[in-house]
CSV table of N, CA and C in Angstrom, one decimal:
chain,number,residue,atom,x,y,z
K,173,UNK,N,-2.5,6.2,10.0
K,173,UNK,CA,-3.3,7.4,9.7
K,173,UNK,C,-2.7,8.7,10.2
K,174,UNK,N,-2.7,8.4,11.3
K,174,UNK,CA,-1.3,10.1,12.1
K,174,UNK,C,-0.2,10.6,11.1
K,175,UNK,N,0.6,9.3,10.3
K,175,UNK,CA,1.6,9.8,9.6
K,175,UNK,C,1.3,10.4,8.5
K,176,UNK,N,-0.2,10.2,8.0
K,176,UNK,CA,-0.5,10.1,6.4
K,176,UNK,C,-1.5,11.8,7.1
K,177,UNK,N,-1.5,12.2,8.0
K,177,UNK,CA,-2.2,13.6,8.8
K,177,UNK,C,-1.1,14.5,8.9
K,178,UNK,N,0.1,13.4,9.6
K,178,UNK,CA,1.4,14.6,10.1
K,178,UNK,C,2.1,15.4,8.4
K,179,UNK,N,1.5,14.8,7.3
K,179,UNK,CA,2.7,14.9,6.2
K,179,UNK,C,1.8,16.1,5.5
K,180,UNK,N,0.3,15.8,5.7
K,180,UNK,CA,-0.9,16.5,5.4
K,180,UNK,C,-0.7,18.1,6.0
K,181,UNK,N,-0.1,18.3,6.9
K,181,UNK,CA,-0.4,18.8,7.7
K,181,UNK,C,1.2,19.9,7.0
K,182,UNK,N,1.8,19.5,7.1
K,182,UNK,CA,3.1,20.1,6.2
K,182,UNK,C,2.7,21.7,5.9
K,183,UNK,N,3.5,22.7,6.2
K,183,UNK,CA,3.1,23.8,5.2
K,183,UNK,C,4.2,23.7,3.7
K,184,UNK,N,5.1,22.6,3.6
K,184,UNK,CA,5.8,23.1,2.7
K,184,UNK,C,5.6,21.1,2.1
K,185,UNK,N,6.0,21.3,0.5
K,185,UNK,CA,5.7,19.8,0.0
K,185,UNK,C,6.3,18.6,0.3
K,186,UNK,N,6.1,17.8,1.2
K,186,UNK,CA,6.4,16.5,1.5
K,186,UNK,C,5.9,15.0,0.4
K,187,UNK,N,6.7,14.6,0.6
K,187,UNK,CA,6.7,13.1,-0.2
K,187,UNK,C,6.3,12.2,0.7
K,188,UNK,N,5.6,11.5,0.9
K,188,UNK,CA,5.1,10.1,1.6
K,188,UNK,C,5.5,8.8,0.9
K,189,UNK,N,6.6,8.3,1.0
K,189,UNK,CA,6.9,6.6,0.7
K,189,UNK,C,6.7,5.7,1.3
K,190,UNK,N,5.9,4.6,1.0
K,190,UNK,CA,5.8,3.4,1.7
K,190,UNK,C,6.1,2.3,1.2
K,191,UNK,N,7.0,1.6,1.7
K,191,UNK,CA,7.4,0.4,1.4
K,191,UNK,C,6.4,-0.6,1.4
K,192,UNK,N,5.5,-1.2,0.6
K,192,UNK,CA,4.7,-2.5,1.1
K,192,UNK,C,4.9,-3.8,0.8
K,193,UNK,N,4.3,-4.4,0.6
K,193,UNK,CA,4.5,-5.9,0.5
K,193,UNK,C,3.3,-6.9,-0.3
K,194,UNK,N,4.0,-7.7,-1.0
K,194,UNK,CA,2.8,-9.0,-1.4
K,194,UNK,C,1.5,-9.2,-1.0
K,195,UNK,N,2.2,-9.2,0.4
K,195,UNK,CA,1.9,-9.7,1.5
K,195,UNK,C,0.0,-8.6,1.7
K,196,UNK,N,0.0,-7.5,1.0
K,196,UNK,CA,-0.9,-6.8,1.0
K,196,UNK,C,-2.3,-7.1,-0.1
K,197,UNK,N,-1.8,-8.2,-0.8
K,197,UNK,CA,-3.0,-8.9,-1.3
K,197,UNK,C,-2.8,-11.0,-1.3
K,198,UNK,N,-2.2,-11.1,0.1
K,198,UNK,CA,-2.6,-12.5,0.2
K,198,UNK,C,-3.3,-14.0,-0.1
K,199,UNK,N,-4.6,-13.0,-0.2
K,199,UNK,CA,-5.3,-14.1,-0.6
K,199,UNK,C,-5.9,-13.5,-1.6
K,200,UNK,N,-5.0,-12.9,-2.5
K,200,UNK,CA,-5.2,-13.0,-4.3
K,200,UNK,C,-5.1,-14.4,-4.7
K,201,UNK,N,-6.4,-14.8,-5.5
K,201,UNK,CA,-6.5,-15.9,-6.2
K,201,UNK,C,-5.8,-16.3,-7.1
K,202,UNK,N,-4.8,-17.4,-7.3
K,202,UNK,CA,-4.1,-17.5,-8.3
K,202,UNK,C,-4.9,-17.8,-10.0
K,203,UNK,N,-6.0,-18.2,-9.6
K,203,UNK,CA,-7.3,-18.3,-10.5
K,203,UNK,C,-7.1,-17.0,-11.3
K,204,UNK,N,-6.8,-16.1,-10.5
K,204,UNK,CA,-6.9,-14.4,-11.3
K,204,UNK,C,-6.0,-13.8,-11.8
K,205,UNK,N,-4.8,-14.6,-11.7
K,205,UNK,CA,-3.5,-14.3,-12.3
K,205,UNK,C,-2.5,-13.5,-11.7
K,206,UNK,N,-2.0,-12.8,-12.3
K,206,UNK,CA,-0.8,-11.9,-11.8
K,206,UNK,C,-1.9,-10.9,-10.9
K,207,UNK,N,-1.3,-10.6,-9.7
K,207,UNK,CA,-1.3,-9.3,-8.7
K,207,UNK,C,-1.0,-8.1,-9.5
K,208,UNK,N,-2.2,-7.1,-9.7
K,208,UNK,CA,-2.2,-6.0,-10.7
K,208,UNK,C,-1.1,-4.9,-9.8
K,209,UNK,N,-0.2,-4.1,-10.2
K,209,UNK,CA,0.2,-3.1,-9.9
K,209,UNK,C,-0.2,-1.8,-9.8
K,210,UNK,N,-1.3,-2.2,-8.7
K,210,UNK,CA,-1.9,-0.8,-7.9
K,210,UNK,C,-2.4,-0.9,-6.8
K,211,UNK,N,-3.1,-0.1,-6.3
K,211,UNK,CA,-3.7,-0.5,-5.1
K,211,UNK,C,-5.4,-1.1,-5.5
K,212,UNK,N,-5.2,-1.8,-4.5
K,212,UNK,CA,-6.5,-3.1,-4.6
K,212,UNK,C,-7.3,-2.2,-4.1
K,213,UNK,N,-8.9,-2.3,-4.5
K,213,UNK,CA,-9.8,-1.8,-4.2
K,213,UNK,C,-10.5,-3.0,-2.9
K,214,UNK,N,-10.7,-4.2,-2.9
K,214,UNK,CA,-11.0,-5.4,-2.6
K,214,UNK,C,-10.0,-5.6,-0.9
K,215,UNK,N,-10.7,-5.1,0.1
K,215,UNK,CA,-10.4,-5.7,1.0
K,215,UNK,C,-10.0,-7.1,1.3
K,216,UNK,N,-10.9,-7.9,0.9
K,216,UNK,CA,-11.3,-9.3,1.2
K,216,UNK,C,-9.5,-9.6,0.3
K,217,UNK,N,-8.7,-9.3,0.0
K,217,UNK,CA,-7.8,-10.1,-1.0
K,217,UNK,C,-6.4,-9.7,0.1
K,218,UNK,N,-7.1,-9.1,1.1
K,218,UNK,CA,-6.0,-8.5,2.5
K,218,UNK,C,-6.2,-9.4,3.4
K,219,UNK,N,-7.0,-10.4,3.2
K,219,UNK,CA,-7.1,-10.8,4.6
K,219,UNK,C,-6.4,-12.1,4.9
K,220,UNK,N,-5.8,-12.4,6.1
K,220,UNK,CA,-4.6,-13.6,6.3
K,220,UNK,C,-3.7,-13.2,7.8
K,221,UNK,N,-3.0,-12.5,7.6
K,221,UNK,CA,-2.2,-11.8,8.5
K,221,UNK,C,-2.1,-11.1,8.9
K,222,UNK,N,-1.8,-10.6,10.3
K,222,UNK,CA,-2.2,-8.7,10.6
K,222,UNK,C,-0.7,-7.5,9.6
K,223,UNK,N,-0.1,-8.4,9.0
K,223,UNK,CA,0.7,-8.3,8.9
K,223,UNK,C,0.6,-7.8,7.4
K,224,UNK,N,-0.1,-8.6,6.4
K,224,UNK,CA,-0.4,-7.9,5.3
K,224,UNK,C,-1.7,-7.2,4.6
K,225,UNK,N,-2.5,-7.3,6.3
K,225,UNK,CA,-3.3,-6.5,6.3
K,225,UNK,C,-3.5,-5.3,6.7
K,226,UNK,N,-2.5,-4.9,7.1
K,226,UNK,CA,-2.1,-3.7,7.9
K,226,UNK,C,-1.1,-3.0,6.7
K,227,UNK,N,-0.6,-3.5,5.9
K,227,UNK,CA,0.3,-2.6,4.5
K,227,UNK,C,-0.9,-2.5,3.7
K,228,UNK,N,-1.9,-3.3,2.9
K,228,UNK,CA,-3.5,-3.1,2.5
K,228,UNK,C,-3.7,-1.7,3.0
K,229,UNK,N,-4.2,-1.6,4.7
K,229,UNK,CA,-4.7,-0.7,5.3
K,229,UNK,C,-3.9,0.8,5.2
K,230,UNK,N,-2.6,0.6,5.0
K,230,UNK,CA,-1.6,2.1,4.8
K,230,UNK,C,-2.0,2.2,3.4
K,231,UNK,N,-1.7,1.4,2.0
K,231,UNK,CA,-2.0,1.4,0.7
K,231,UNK,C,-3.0,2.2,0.7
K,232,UNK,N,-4.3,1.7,1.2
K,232,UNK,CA,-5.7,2.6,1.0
K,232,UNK,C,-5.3,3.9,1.5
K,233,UNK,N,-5.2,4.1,2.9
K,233,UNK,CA,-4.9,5.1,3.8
K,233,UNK,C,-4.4,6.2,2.6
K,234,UNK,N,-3.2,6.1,2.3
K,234,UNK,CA,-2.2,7.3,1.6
K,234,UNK,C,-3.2,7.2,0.4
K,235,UNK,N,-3.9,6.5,-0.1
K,235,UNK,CA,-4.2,6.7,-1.7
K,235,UNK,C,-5.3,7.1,-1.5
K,236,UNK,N,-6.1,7.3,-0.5
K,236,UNK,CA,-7.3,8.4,-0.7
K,236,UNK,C,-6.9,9.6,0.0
K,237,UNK,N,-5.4,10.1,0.3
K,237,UNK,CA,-5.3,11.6,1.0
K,237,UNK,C,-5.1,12.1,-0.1
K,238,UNK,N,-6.3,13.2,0.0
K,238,UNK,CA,-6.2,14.7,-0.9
K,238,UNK,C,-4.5,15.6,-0.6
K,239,UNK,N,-4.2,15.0,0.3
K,239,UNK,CA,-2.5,16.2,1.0
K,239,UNK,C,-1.8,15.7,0.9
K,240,UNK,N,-1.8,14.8,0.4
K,240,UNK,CA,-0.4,13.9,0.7
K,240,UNK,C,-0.3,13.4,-0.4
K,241,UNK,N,1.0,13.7,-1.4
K,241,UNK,CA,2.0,12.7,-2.6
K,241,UNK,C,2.3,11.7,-2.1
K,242,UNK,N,1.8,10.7,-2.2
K,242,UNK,CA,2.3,9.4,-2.1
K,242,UNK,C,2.4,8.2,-2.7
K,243,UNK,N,3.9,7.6,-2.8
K,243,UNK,CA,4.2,6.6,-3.4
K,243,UNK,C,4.4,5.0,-2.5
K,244,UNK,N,3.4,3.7,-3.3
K,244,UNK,CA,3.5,3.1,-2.7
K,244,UNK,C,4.7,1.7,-3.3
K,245,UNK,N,5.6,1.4,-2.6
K,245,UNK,CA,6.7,0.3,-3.5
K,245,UNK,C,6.3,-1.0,-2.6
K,246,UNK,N,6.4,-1.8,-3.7
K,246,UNK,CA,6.0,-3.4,-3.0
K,246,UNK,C,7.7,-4.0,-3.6
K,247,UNK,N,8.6,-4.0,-2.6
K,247,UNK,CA,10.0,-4.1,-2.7
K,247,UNK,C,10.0,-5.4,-3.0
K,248,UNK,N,9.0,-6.0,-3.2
K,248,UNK,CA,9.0,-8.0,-3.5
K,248,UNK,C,9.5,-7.7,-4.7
K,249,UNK,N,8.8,-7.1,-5.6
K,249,UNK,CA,8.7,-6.8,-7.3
K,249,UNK,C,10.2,-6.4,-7.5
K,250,UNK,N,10.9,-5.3,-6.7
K,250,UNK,CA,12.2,-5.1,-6.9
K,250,UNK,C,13.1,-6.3,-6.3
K,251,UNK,N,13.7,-6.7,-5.3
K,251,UNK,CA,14.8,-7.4,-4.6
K,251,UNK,C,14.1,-8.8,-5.4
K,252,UNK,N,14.6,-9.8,-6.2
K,252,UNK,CA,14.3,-11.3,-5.9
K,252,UNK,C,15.3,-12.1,-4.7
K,253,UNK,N,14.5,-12.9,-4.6
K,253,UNK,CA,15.0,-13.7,-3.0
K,253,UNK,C,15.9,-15.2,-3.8
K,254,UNK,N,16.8,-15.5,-3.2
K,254,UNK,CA,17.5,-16.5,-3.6
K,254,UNK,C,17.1,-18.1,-3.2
């Protein structure tokens, strides 16, 4: 929250990028299909690891700042793993 204040706080236009991760909807049901490309409204689909619940918690964070442009990338979707 401080970074997503410090960028806010800018007098001149700053960009906010965050790298996130899968890992930010966890316990997405495979019942439900593909992991939609946005930010989840649904906490409950963050919960597992402090780990992907803490990129969840940035995701929301930057996407409800009125001051802050920000873009969020879930670099799984880009890099595949071998």
């Amino acid at each position: 929250r401080n970074l997503v204040d410090l960028v806010g706080s800018c007098t001149h236009p700053v960009k906010f990028l965050f790298s996130s991760s899968i890992s930010a909807a966890q316990a997405w049901g495979p019942s439900k299909g593909s992991v939609p490309e946005e930010v989840l409204l649904n906490p409950d689909v963050a919960i597992g690891t402090g780990y992907g619940e803490s990129k969840y918690v940035v995701e929301r964070v930057s996407s409800h700042s009125d001051s802050v442009f920000g873009t969020t990338l879930s670099c799984g979707f880009l890099i595949r793993s071998c």
